[in-house]
Short mmCIF file of C-alpha atoms and ligand atoms in Angstrom, two decimals:
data_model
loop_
_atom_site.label_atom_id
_atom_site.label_comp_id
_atom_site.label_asym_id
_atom_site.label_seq_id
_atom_site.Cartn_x
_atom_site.Cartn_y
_atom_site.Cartn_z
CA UNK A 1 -38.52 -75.48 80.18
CA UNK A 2 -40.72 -76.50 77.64
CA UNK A 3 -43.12 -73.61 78.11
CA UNK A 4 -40.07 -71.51 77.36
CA UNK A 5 -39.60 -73.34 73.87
CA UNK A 6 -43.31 -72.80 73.28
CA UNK A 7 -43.02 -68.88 73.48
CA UNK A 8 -40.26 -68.33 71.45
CA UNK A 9 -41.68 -71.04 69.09
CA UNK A 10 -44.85 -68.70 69.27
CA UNK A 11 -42.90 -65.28 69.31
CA UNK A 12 -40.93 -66.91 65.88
CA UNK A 13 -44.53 -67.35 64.51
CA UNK A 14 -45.45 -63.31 65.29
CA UNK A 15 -42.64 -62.04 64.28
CA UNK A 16 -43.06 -63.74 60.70
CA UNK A 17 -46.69 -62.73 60.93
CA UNK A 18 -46.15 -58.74 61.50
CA UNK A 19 -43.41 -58.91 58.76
CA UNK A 20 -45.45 -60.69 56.26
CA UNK A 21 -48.43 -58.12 56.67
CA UNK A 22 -46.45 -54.69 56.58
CA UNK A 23 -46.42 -52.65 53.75
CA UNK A 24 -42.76 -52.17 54.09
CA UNK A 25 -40.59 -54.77 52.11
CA UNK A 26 -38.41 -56.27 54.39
CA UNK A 27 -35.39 -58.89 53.51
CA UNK A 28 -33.23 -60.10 55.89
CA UNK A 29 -29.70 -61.18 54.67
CA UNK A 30 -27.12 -63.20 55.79
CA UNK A 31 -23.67 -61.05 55.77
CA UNK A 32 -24.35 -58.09 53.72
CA UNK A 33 -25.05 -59.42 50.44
CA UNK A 34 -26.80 -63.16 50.45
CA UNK A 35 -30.29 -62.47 50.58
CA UNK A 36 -32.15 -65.60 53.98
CA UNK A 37 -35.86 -64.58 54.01
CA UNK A 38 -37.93 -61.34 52.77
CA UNK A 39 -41.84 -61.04 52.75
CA UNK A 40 -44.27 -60.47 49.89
CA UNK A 41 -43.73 -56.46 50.20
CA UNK A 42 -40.72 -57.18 47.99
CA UNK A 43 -42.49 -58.03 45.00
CA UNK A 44 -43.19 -54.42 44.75
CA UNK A 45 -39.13 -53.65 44.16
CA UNK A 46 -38.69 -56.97 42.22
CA UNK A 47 -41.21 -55.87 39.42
CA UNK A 48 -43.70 -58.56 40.66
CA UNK A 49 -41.15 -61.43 39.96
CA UNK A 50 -41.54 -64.24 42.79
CA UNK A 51 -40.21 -64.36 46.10
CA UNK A 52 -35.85 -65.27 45.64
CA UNK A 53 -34.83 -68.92 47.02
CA UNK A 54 -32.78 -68.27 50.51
CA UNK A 55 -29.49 -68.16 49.67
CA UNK A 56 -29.71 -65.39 46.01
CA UNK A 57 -27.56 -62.76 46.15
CA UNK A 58 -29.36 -59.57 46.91
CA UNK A 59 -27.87 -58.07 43.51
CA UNK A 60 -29.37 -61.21 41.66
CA UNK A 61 -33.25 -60.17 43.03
CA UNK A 62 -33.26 -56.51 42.91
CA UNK A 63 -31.08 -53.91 40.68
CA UNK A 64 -29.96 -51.31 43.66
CA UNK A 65 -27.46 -48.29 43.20
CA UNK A 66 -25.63 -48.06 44.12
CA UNK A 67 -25.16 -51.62 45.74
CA UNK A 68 -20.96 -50.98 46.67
CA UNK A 69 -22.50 -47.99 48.82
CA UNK A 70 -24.93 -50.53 50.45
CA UNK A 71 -22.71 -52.75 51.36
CA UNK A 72 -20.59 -49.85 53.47
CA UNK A 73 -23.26 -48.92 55.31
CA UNK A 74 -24.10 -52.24 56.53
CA UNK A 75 -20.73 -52.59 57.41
CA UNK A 76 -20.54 -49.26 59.26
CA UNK A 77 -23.94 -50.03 60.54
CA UNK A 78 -23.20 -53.51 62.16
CA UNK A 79 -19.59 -53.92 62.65
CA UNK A 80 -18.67 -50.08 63.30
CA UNK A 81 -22.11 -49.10 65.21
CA UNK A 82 -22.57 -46.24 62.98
CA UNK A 83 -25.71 -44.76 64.20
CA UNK A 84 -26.66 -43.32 61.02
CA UNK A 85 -28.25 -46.29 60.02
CA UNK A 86 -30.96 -44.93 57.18
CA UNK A 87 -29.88 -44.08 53.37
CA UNK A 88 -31.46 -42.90 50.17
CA UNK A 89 -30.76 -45.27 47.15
CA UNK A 90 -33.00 -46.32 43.93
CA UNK A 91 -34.13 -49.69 42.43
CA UNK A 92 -34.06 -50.02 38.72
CA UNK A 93 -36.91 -52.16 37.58
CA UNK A 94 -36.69 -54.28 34.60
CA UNK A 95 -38.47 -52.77 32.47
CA UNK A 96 -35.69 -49.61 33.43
CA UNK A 97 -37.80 -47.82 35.90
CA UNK A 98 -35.87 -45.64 38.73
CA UNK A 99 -37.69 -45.86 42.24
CA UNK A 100 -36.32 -43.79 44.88
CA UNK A 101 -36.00 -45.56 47.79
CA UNK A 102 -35.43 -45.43 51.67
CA UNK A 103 -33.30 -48.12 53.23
CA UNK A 104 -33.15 -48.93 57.05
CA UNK A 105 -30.50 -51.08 57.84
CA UNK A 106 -30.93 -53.43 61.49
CA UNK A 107 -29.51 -55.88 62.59
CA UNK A 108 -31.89 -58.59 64.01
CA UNK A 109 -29.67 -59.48 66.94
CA UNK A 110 -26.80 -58.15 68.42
CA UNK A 111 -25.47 -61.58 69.32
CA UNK A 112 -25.58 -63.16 66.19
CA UNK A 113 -24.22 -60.20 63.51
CA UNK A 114 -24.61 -62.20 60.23
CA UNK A 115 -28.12 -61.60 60.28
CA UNK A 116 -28.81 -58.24 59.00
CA UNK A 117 -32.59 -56.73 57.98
CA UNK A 118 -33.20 -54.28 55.35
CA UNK A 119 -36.33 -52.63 55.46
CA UNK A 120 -37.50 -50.68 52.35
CA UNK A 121 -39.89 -47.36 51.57
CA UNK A 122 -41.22 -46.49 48.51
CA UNK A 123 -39.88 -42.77 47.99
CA UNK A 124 -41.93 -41.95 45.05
CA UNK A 125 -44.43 -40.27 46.48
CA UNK A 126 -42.24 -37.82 48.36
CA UNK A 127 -39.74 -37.14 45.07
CA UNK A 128 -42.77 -35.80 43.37
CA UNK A 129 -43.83 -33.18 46.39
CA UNK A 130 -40.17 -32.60 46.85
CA UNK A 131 -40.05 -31.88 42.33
CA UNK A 132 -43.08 -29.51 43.30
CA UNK A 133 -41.11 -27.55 46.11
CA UNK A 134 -37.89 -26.99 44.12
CA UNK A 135 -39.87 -25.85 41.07
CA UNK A 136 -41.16 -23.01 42.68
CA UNK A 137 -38.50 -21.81 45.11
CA UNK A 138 -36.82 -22.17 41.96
CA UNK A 139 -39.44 -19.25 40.26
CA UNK A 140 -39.76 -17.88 43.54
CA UNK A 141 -35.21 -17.05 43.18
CA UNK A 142 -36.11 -16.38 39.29
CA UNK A 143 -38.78 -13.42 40.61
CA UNK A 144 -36.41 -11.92 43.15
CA UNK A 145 -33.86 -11.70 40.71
CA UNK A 146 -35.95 -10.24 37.47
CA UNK A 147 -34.83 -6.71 38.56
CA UNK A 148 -31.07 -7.24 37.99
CA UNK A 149 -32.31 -9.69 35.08
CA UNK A 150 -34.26 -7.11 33.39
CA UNK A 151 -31.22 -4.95 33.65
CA UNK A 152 -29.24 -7.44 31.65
CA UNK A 153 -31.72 -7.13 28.94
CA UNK A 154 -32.13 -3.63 28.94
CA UNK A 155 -28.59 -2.52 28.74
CA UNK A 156 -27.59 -4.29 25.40
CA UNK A 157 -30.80 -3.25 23.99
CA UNK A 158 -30.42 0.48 24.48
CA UNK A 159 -26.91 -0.19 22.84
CA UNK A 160 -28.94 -2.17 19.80
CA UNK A 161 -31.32 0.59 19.50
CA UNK A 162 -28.63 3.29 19.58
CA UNK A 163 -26.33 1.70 16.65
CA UNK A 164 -29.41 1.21 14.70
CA UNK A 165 -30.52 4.88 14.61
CA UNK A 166 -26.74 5.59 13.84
CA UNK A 167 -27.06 3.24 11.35
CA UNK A 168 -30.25 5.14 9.97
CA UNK A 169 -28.43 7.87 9.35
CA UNK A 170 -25.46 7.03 7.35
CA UNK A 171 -25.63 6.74 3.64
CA UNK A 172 -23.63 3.51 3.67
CA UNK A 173 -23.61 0.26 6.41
CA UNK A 174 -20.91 0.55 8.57
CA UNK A 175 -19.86 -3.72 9.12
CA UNK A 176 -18.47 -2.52 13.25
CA UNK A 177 -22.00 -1.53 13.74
CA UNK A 178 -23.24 -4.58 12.59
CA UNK A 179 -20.78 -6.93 14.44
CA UNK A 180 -21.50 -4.45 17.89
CA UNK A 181 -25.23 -5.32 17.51
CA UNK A 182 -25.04 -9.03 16.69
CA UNK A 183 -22.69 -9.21 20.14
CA UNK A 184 -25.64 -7.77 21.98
CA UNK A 185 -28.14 -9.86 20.54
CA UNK A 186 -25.99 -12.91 21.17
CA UNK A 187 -26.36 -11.85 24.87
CA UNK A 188 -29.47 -11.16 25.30
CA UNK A 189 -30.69 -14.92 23.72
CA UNK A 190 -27.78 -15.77 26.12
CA UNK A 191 -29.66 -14.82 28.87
CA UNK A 192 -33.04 -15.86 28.05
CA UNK A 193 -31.65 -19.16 27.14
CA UNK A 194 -30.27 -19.37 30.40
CA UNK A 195 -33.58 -18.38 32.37
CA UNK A 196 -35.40 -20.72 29.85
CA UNK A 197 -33.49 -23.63 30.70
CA UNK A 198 -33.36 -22.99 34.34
CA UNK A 199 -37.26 -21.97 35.05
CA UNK A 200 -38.47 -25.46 33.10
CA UNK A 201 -39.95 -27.62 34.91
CA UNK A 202 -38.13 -30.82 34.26
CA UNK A 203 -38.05 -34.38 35.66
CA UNK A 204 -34.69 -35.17 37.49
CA UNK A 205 -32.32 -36.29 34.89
CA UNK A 206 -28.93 -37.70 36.01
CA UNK A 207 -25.81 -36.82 33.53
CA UNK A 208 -22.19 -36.13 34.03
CA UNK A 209 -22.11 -32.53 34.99
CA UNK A 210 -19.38 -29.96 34.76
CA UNK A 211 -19.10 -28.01 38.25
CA UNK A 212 -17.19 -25.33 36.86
CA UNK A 213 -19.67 -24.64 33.85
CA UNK A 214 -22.78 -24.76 36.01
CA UNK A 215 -20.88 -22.01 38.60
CA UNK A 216 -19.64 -19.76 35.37
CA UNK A 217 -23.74 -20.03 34.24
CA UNK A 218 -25.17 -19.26 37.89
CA UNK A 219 -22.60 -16.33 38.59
CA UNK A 220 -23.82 -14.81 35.41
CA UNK A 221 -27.32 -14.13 36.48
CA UNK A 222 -25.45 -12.25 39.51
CA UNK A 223 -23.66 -10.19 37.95
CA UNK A 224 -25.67 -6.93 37.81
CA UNK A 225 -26.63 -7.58 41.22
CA UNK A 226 -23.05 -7.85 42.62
CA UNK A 227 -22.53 -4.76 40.34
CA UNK A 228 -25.02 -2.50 42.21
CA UNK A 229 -23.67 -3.65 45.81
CA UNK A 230 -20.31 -3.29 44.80
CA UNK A 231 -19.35 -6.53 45.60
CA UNK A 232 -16.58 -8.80 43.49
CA UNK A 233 -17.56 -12.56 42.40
CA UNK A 234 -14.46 -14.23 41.64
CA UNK A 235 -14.45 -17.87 40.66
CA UNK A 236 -11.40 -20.19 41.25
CA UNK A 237 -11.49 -23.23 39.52
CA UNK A 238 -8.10 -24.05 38.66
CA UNK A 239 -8.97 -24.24 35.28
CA UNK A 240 -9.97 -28.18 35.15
CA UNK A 241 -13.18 -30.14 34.42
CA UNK A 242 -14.93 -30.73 37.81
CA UNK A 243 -17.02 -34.01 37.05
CA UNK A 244 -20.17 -35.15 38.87
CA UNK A 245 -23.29 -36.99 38.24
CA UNK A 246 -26.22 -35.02 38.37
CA UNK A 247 -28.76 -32.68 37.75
CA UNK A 248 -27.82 -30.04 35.83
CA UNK A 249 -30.78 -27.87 36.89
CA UNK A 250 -30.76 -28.78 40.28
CA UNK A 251 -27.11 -28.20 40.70
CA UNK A 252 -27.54 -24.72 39.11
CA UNK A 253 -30.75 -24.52 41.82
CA UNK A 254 -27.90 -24.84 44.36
CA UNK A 255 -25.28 -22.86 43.16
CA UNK A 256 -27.92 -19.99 42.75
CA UNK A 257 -29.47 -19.87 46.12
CA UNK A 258 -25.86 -20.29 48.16
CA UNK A 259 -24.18 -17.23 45.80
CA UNK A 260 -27.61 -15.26 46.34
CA UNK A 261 -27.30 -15.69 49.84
CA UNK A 262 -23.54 -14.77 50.07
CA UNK A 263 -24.07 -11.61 48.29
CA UNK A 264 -27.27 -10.83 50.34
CA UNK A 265 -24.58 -11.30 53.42
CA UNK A 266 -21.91 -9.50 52.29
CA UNK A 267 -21.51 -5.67 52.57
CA UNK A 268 -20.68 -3.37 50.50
CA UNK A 269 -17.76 -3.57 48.94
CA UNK A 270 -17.51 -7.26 49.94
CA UNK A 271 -16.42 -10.02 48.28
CA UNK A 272 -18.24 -13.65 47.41
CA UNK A 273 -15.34 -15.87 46.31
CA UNK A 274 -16.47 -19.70 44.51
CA UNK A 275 -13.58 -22.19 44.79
CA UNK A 276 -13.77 -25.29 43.36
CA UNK A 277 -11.42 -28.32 43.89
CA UNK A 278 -10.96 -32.32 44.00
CA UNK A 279 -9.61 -34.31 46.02
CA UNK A 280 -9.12 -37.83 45.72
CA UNK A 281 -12.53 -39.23 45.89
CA UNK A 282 -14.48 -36.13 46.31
CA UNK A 283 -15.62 -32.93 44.32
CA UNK A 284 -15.65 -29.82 46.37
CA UNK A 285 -17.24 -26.55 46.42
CA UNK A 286 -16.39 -23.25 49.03
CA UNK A 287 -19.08 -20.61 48.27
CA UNK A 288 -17.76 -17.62 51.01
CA UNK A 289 -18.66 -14.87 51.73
CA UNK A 290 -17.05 -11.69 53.63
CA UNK A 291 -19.49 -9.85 56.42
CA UNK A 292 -20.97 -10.77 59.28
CA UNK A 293 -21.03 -14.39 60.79
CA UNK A 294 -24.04 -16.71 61.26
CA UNK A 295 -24.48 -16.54 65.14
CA UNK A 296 -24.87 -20.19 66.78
CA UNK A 297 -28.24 -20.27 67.48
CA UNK A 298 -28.80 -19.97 63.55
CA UNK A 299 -25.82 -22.21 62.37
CA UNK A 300 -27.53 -25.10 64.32
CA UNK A 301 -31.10 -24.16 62.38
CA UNK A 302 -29.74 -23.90 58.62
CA UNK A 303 -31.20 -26.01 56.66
CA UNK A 304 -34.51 -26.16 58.37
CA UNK A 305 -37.73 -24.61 56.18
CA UNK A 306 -38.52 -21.63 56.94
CA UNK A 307 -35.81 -20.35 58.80
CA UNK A 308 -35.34 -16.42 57.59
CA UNK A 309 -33.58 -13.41 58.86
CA UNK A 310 -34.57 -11.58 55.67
CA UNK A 311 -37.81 -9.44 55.12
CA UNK A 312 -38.69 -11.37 52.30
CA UNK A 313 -37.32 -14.19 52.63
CA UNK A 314 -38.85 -17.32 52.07
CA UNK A 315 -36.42 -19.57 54.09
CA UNK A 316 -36.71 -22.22 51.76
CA UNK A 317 -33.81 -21.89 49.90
CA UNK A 318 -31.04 -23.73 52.37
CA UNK A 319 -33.95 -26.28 52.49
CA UNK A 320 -34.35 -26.93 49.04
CA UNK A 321 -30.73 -26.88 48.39
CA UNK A 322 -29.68 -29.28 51.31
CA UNK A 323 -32.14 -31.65 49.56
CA UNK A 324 -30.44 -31.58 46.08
CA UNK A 325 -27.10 -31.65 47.51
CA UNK A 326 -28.13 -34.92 50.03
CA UNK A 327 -30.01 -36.74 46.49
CA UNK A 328 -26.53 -36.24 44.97
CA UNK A 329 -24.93 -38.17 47.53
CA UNK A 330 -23.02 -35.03 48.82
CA UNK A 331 -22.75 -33.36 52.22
CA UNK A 332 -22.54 -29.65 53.36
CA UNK A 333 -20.74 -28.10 56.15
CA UNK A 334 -20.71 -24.65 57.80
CA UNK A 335 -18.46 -22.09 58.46
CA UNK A 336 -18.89 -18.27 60.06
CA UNK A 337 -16.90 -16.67 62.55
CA UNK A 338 -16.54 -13.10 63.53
CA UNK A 339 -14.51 -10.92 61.15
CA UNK A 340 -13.49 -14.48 59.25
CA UNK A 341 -17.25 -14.22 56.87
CA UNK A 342 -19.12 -17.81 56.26
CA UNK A 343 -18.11 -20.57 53.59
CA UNK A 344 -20.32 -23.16 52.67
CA UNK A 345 -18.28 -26.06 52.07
CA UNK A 346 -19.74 -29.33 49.81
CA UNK A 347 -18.69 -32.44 48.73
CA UNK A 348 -19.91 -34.34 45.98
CA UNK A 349 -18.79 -37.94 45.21
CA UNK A 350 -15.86 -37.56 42.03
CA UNK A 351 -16.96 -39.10 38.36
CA UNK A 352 -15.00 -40.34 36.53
CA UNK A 353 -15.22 -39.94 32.54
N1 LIG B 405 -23.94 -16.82 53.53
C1 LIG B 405 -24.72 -16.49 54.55
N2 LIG B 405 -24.31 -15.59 55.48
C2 LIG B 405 -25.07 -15.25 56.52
N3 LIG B 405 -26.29 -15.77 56.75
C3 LIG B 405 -26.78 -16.67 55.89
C4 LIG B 405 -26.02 -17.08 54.75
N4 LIG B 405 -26.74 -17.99 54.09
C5 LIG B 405 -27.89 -18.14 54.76
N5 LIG B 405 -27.92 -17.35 55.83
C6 LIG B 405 -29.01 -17.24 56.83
O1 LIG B 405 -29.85 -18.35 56.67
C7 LIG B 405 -31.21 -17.95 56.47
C8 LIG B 405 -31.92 -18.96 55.58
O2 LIG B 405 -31.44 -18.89 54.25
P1 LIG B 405 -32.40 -19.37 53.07
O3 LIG B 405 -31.66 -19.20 51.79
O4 LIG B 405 -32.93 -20.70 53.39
O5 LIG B 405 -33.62 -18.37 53.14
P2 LIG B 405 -33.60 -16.82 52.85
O6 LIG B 405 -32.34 -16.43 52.13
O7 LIG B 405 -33.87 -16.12 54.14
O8 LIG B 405 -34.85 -16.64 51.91
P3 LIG B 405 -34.85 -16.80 50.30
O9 LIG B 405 -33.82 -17.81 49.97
O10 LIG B 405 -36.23 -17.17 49.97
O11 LIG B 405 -34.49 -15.44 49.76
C9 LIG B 405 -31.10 -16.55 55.91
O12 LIG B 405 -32.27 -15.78 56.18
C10 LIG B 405 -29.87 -16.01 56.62
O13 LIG B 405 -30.20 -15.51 57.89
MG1 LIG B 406 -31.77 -17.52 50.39
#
């Protein structure tokens, strides 16, 4: 009997041993939010301020958002099972700093459910190679697109050149001519300002973001494109604000590669319809697109790098967009069926204003 005592005094001892030399922070908490024991990792999240006394609410020590999502999942995670027991959040320093990080939820033992551990990774690193990737699939879309881009440019500047030589001609300035050439102008800088924006590289930079605004912009660089194929983009929006937080860039990243692909997919003479629409906690987004379905085998594969069915295709842009649409908290589902075409369906958490 007493032997018995000894090992699980001497297991106790391990256990604190292995968790006080990984690199991992780890804090164990009693319920979901009172914060029982942690080891020195921590002090990496806490911007070097000493270990909390047992019994500090979690929110007290460390400044994690967002917290009311935290508290879910440990719900889900311990009460409901939910397998899923991993999620993406960030710890504000304070001195303001943002640090992505990954949270694995546990709970130490089944039998006794008010002890739950969290163990945290430091996601910095993999943000920055992740920045790197969606910079240049993002100049990678701008490259395949220059064509119809260029085309955009070209047309109002033949008109410019045209009205000027008119212009040359005639004794006195006619003031349509002038208003005609200004209107092209204004498109052209409308465009460039648009590529501009989109092709710099930025760091992520979370603001309320209008859905319908960033669709209008993104359709635009389509539009010769659809043009040439003969295929109608038609945006429903029902005419109202459709609020996230986000990345403006990176949303537009998104937008762009799902309407590329639907046109891409779509015949000739198809159709690529955008609908957005809320519902009571959610933003959501149907990109679809007439032609022929995904078949299974591929459905299951989407989102995967490198997947591609196209001759010069990268297959990183269902990647790269799966990863902006999962950092905004969002989800994406599939559809395609024979005859029916394939939607892309996402949510996005609502914001208010
Ligand atoms: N709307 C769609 N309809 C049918 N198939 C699609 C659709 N969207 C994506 N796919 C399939 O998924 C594959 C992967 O798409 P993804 O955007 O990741 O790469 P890609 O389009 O092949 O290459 P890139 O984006 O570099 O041009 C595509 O090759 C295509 O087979
Ligand atoms: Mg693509």
């Amino acid at each position: 009997m007493n032997s018995d005592v000894d090992s699980v005094k001497d297991l106790k001892i391990d256990y604190e041993k292995v968790v006080n030399n990984v690199s991992e922070a780890v804090i164990i908490l009693q319920g979901d939010r009172i914060i029982s024991a942690n080891n020195p990792a921590v002090k990496l999240f806490s911007g070097g301020r000493q270990s909390p006394v047992a019994g500090t609410p979690l929110s007290q020590f460390i400044d994690m958002n967002p917290l009311s999502q935290l508290h879910d999942r440990i719900h889900q995670v311990i009460y409901d099972k939910l397998s899923n027991n991993q999620m993406k959040l960030s710890i504000t320093s304070w001195e303001g700093l943002m640090t992505p990080v990954e949270v694995l939820i546990n709970s130490i033992d089944p039998s006794d459910q008010t002890l739950v551990q969290l163990t945290l990774w430091d996601l910095s690193g993999q943000k920055a190679i992740e920045e790197k990737l969606m910079q240049s699939e993002k100049l990678s879309v701008i490259g395949k697109l220059s064509a119809g881009i260029l085309h955009e440019i070209k047309n109002p500047l033949t008109s410019i050149k045209g009205f000027l030589q008119l212009m040359q001609k005639e004794p006195v300035i006619n003031r349509n001519y002038i208003d005609i050439i200004l209107g092209e102008v204004n498109q052209i800088e409308k465009i460039a300002g648009e590529l501009l924006h989109f092709s710099k590289p930025k760091p992520q930079s979370f603001e309320l973001q209008d859905l319908t605004v960033i669709a209008r912009e993104a359709m635009f660089l389509f539009e010769t494109l659809a043009l040439k194929n003969q295929i109608t983009l038609d945006l429903q929006s029902g005419n109202s604000e459709h609020l996230i937080f986000g990345d403006g860039t990176q949303l537009r990243q998104v937008f762009i590669n799902l309407i590329k692909n639907a046109i891409e997919a779509s015949e000739d003479g198809g159709k690529v319809t955008i609908v957005l629409s809320s519902c009571h906690s959610q933003e959501r987004v149907m990109i679809h697109n007439t032609g022929k379905e995904i078949p299974e085998s591929l459905l299951k594969k989407l989102g995967k790098s490198f997947i591609t069915t196209k001759e010069n295709g990268t297959g990183l842009g269902l990647m790269v967009s799966y990863t902006i649409i999962g950092n905004h908290r969002g989800m994406v589902t599939v559809k395609s069926a024979k005859g029916k075409g394939t939607s892309f369906l996402i949510t996005f958490p609502k914001t208010q204003k």
